[in-house]
Short mmCIF file of N, CA and C in Angstrom, two decimals:
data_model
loop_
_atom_site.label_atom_id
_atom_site.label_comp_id
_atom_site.label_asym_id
_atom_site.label_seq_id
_atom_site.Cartn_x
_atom_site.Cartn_y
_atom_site.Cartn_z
N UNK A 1 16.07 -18.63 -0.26
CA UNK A 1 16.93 -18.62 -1.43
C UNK A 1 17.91 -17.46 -1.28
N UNK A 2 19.33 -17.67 -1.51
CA UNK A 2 19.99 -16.94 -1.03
C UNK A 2 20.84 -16.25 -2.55
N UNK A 3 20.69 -14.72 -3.03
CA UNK A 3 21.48 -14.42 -4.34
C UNK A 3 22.53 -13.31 -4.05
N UNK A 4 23.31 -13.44 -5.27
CA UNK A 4 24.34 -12.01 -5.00
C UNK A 4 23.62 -10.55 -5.53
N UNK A 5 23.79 -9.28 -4.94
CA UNK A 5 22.71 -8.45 -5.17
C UNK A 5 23.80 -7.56 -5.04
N UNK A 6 23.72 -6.06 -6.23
CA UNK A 6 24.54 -4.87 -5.66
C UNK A 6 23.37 -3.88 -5.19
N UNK A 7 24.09 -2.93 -4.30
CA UNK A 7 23.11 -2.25 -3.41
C UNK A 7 23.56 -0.95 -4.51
N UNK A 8 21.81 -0.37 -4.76
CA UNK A 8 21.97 1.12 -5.63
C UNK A 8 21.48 2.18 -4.99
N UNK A 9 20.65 2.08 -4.10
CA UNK A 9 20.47 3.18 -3.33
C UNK A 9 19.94 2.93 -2.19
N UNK A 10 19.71 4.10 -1.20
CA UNK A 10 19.46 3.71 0.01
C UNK A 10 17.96 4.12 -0.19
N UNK A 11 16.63 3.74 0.14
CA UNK A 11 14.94 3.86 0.04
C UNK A 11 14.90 4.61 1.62
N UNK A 12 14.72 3.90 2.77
CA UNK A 12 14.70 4.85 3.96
C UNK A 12 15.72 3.82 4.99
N UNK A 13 15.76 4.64 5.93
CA UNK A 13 16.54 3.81 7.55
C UNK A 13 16.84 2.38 7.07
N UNK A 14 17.52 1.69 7.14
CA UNK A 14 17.25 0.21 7.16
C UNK A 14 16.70 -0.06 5.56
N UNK A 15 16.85 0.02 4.75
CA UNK A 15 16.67 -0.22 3.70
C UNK A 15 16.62 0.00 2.44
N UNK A 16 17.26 -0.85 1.42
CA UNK A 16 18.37 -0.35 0.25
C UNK A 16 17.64 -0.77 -0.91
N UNK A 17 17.77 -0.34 -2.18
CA UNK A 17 17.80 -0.90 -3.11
C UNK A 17 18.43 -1.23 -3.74
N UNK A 18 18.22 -2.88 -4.22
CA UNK A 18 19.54 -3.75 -4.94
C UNK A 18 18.93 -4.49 -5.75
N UNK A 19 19.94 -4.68 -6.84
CA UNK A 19 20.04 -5.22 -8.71
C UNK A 19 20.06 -6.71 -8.21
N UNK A 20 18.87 -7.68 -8.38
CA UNK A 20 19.22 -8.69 -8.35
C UNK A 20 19.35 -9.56 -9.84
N UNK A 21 20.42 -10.72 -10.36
CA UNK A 21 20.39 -10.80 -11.50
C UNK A 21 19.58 -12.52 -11.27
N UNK A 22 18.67 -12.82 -11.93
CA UNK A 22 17.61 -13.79 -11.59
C UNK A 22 18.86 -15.01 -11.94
N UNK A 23 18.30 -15.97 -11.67
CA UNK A 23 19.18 -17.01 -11.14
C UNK A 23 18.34 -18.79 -12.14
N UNK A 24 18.74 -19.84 -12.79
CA UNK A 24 18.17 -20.58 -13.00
C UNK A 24 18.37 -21.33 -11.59
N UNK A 25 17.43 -22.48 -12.37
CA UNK A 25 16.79 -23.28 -10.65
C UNK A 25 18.08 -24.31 -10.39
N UNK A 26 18.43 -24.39 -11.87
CA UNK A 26 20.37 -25.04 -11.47
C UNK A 26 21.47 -24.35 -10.84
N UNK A 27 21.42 -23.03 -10.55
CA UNK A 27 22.59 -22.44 -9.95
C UNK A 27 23.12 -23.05 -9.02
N UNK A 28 22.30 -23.20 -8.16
CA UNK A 28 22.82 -23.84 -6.16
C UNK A 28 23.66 -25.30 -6.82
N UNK A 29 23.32 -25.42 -8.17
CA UNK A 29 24.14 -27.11 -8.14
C UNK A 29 25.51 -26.81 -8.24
N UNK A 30 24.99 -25.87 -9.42
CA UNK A 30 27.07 -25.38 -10.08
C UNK A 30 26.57 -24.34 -10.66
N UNK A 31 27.77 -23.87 -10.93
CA UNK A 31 27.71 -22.55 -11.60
C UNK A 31 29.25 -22.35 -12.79
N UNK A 32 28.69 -23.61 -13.35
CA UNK A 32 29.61 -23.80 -14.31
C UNK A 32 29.49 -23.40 -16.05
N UNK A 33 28.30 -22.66 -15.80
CA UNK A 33 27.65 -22.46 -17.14
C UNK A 33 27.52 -23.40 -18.33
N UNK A 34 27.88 -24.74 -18.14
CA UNK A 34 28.19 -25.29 -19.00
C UNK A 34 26.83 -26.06 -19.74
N UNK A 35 25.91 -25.87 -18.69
CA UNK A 35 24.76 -26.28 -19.20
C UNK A 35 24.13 -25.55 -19.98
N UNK A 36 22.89 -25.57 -21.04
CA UNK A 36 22.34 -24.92 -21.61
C UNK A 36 21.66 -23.87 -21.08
N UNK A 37 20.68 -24.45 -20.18
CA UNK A 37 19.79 -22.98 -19.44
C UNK A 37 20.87 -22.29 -18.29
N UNK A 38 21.65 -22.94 -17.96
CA UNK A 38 22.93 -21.74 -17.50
C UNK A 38 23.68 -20.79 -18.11
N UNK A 39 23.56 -21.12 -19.54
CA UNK A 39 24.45 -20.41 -20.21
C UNK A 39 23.43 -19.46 -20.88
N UNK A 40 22.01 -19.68 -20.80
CA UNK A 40 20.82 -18.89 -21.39
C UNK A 40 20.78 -17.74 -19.99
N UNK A 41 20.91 -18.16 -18.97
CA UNK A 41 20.38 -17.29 -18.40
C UNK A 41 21.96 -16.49 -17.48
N UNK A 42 22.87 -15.99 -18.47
CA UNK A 42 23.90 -15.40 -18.16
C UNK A 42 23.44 -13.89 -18.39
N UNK A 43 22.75 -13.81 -19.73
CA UNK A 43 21.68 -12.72 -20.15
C UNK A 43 20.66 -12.10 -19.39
N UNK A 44 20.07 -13.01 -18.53
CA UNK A 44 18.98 -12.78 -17.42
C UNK A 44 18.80 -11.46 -17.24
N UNK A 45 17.39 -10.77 -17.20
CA UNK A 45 17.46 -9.75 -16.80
C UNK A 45 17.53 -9.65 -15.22
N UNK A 46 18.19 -8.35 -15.02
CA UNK A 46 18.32 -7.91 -13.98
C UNK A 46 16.81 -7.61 -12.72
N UNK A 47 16.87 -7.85 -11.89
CA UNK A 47 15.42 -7.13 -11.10
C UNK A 47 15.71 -6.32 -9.89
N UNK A 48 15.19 -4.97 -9.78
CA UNK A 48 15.27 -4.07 -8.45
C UNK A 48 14.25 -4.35 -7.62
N UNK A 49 14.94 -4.58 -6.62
CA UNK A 49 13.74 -5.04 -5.56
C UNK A 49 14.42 -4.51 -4.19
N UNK A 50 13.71 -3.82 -3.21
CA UNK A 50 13.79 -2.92 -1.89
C UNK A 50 13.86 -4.60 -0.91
N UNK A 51 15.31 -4.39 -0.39
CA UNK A 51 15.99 -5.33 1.22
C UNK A 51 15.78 -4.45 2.28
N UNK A 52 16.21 -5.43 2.91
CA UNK A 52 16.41 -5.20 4.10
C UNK A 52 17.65 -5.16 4.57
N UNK A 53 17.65 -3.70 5.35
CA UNK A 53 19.77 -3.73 5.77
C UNK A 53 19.91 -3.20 7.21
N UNK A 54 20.32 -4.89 7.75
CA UNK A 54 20.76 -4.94 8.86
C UNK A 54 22.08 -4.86 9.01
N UNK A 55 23.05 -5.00 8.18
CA UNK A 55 24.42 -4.88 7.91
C UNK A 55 24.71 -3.58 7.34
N UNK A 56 24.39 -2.56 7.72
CA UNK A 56 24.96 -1.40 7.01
C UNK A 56 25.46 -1.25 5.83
N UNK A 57 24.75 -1.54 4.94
CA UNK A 57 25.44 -1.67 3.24
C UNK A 57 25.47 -0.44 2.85
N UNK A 58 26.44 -0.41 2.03
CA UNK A 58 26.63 1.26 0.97
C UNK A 58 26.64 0.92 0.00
N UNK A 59 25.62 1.81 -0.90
CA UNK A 59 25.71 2.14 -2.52
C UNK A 59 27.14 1.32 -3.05
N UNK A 60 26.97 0.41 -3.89
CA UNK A 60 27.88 -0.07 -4.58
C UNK A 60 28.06 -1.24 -4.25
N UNK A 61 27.80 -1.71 -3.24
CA UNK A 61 28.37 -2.93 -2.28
C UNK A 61 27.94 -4.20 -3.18
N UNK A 62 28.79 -5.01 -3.25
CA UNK A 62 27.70 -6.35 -3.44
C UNK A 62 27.72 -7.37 -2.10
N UNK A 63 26.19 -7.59 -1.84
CA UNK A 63 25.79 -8.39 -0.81
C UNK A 63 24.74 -9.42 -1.40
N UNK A 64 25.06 -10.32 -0.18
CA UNK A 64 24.07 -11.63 -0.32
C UNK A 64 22.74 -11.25 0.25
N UNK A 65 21.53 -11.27 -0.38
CA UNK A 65 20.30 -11.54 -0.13
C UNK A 65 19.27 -12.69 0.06
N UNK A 66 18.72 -12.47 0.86
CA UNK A 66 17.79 -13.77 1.33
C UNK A 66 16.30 -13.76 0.95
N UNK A 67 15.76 -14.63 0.56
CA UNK A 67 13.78 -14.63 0.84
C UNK A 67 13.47 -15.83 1.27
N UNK A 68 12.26 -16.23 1.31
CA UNK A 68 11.81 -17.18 1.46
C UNK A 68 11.75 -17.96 0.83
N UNK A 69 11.77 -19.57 0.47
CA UNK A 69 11.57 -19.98 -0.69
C UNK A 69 10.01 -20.14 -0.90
N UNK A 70 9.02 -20.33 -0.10
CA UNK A 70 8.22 -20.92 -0.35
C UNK A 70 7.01 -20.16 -0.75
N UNK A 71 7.06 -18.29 -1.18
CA UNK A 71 5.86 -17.85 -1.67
C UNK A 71 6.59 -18.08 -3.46
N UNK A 72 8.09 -18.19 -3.44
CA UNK A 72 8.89 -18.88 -4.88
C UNK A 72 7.83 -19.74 -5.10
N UNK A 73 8.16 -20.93 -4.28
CA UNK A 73 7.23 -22.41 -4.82
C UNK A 73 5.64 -22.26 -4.75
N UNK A 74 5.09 -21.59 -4.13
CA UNK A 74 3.94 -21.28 -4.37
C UNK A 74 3.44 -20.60 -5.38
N UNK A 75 4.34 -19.57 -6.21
CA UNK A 75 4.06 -19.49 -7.11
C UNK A 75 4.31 -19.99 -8.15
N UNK A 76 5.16 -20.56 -8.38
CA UNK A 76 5.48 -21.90 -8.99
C UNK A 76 4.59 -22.71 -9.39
N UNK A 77 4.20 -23.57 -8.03
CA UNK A 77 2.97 -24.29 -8.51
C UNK A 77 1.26 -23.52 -9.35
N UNK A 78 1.44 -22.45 -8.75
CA UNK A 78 0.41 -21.66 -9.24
C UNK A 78 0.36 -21.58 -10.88
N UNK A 79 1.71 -21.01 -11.40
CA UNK A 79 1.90 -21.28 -12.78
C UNK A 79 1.52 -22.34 -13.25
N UNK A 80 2.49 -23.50 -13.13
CA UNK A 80 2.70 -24.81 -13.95
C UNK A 80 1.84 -25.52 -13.65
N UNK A 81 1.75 -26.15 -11.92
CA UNK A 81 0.80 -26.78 -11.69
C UNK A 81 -1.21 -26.79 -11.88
N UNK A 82 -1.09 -26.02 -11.80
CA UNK A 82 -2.61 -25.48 -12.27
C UNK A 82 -3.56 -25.11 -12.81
N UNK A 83 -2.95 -24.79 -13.90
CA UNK A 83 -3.46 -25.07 -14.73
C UNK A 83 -3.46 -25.96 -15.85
N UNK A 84 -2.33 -26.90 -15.92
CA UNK A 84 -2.19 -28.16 -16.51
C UNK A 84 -3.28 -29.10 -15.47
N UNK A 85 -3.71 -29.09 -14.46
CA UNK A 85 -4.56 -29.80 -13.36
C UNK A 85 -5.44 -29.34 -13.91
N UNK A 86 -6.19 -28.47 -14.20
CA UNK A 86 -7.46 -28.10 -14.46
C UNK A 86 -7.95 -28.14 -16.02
N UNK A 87 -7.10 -28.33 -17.00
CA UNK A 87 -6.75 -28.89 -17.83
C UNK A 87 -7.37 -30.34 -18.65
N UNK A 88 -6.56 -31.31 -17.33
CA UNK A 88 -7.25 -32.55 -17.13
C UNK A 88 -8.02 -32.61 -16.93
N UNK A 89 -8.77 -32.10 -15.96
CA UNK A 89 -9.88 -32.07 -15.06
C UNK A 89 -10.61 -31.94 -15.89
N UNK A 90 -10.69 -30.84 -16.77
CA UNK A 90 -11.80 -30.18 -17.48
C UNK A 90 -12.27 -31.47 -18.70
N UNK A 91 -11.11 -32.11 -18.84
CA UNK A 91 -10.75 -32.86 -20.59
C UNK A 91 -11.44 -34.37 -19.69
N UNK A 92 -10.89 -35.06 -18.62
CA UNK A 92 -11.63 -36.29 -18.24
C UNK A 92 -13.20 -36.16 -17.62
N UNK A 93 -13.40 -35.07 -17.04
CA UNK A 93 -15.11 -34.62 -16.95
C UNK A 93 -15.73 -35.02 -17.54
N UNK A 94 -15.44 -33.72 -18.60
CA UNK A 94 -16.11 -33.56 -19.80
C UNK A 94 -16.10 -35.33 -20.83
N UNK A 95 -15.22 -36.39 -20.57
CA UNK A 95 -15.32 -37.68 -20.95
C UNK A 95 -16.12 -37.94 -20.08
N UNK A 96 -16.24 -37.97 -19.20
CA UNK A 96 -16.40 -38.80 -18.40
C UNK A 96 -18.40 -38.90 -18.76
N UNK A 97 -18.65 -37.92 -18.95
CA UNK A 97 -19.86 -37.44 -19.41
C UNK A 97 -20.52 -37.73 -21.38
N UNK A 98 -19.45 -38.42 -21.88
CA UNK A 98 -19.50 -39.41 -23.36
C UNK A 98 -19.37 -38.28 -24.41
N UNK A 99 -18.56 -36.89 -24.05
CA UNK A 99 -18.72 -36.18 -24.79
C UNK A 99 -17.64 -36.48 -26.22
N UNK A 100 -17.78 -35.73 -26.96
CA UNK A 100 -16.76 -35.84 -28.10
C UNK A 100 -15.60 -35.38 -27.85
N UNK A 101 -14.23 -35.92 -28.40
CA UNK A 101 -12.82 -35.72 -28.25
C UNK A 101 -13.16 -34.05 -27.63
N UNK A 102 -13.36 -33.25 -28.94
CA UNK A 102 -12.99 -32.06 -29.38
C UNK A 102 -13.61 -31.24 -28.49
N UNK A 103 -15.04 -31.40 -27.66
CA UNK A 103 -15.29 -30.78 -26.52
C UNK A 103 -14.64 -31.22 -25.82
N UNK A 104 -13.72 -32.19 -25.33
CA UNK A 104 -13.06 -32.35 -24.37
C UNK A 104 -11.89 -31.47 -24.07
N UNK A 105 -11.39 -31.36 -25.41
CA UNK A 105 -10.52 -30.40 -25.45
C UNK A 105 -10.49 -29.22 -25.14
N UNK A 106 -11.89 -28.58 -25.35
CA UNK A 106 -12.34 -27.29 -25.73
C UNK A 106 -12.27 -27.04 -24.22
N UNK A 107 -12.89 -28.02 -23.37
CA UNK A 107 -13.67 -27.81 -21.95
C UNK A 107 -11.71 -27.58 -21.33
N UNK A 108 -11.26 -28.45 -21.44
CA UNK A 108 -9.64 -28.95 -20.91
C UNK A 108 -8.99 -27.64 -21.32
N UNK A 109 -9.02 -27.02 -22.56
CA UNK A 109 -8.63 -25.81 -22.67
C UNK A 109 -9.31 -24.32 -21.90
N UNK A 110 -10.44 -24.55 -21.80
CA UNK A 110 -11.07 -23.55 -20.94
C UNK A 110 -10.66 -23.41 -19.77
N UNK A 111 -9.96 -24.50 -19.06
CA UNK A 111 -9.61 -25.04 -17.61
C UNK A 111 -8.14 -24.13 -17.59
N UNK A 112 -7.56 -24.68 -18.91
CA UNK A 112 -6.08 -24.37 -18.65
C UNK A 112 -6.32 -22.58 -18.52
N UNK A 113 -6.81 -22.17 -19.48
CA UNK A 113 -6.64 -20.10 -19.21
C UNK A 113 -7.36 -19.76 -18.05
N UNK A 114 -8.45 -20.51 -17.43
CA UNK A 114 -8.85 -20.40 -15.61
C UNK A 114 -7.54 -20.35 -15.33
N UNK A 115 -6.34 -20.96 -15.24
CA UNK A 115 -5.55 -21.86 -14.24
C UNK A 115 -4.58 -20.15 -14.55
N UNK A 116 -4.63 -20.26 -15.78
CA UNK A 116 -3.24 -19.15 -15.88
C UNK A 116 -3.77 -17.54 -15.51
N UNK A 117 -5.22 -17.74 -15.93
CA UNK A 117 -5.65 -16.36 -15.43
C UNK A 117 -6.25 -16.29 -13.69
N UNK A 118 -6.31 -17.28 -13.16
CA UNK A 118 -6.08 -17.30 -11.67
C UNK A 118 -4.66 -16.86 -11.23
N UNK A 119 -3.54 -17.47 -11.89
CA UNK A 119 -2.13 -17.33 -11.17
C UNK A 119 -1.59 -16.00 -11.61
N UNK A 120 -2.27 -15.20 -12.54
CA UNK A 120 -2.00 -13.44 -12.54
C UNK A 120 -2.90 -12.82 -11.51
N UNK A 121 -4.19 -13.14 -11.44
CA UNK A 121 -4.83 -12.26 -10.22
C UNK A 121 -4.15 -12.76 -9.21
N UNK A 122 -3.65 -14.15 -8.96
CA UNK A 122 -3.05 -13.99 -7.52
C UNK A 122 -1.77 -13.69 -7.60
N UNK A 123 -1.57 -13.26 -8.57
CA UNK A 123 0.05 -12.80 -8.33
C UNK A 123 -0.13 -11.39 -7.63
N UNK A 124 -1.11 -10.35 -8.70
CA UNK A 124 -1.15 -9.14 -8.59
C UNK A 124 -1.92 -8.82 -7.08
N UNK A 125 -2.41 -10.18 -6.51
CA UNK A 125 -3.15 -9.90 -4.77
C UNK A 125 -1.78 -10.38 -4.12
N UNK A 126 -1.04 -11.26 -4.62
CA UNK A 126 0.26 -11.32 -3.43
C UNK A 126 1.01 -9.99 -3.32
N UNK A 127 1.66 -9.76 -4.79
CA UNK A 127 2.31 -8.12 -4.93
C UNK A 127 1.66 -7.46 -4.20
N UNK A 128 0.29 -6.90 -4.14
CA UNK A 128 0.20 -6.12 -3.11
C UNK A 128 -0.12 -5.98 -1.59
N UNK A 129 -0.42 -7.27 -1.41
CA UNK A 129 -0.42 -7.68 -0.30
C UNK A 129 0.06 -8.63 0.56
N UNK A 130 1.12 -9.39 -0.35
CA UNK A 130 2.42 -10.14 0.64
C UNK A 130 3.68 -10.42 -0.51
N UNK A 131 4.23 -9.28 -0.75
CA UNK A 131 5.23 -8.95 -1.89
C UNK A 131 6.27 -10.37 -1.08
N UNK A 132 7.03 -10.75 -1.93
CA UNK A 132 8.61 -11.22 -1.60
C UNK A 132 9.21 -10.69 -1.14
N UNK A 133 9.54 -10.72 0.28
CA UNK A 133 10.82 -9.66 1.01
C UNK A 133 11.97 -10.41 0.88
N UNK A 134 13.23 -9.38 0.82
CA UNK A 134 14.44 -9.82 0.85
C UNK A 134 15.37 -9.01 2.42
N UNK A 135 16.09 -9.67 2.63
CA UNK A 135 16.85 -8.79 3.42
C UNK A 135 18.17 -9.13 3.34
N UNK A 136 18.95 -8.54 3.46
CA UNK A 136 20.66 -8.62 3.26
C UNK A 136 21.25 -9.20 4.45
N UNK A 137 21.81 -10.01 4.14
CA UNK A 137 22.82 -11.68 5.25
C UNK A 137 24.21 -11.27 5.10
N UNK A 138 24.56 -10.98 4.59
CA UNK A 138 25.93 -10.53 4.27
C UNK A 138 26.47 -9.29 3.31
N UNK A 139 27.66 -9.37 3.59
CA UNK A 139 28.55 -7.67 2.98
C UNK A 139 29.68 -8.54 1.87
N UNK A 140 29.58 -8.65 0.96
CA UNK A 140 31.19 -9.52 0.46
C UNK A 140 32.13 -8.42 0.76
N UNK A 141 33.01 -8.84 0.34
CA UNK A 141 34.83 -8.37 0.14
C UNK A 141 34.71 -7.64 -0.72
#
């Protein structure tokens, strides 16, 4: 995933810190704001996050930054997907076994805060042990 980033300081040799302003998942289409969550996320907060600078960037610069997409979509699915899955899981089981609506629910709801309180511990084990790297692709004008 590739964003526009200004560089604010230099961290050590080879590497800067830069303002990235978060991006909806519509940007790459247009960037016409004309849509609703485009025009919500003009506000976006800002995020500092340590690149990589193979291009010699200076304080002030704005440059294009790169990551990976896919610890993005992995966490992604971690959010949304997973705990709505476990959710079900928990709610057709628990039928499946002749229980009443309302334990089904109960069980289906127990599933869903597993799902969301799994995707914070693994957030806080990726952060520290396979953060999102960025590194800088380009210098603009």
């Amino acid at each position: 995933m590739r964003q526009k980033a200004q560089v604010i300081r230099t961290v050590s040799p080879g590497y800067v810190e830069v303002k990235v302003r978060r991006q909806s998942a519509c940007a790459s289409a247009h960037n016409c704001g004309s849509c609703d969550h485009c025009s919500m996320m003009e506000n976006a907060p800002e995020v500092i996050v340590v690149a990589q600078d193979t291009r010699g960037a200076s304080v002030g610069d704005t440059v294009t930054v790169e990551s990976a997409s896919s610890p993005v979509l992995g966490a992604a699915i971690m959010v949304y997907i997973v705990p709505v899955f476990l959710f079900f899981l928990g709610y057709f089981i628990t039928g499946a076994f002749h229980q009443p609506e309302a334990v089904s629910i109960a069980i289906g709801g127990v599933g869903f805060v597993l799902g969301i309180l799994s995707a914070k511990l693994l957030d806080r084990w990726w952060k520290a042990h396979d953060p999102i790297q960025f590194k800088i692709v380009s210098i603009e004008d």
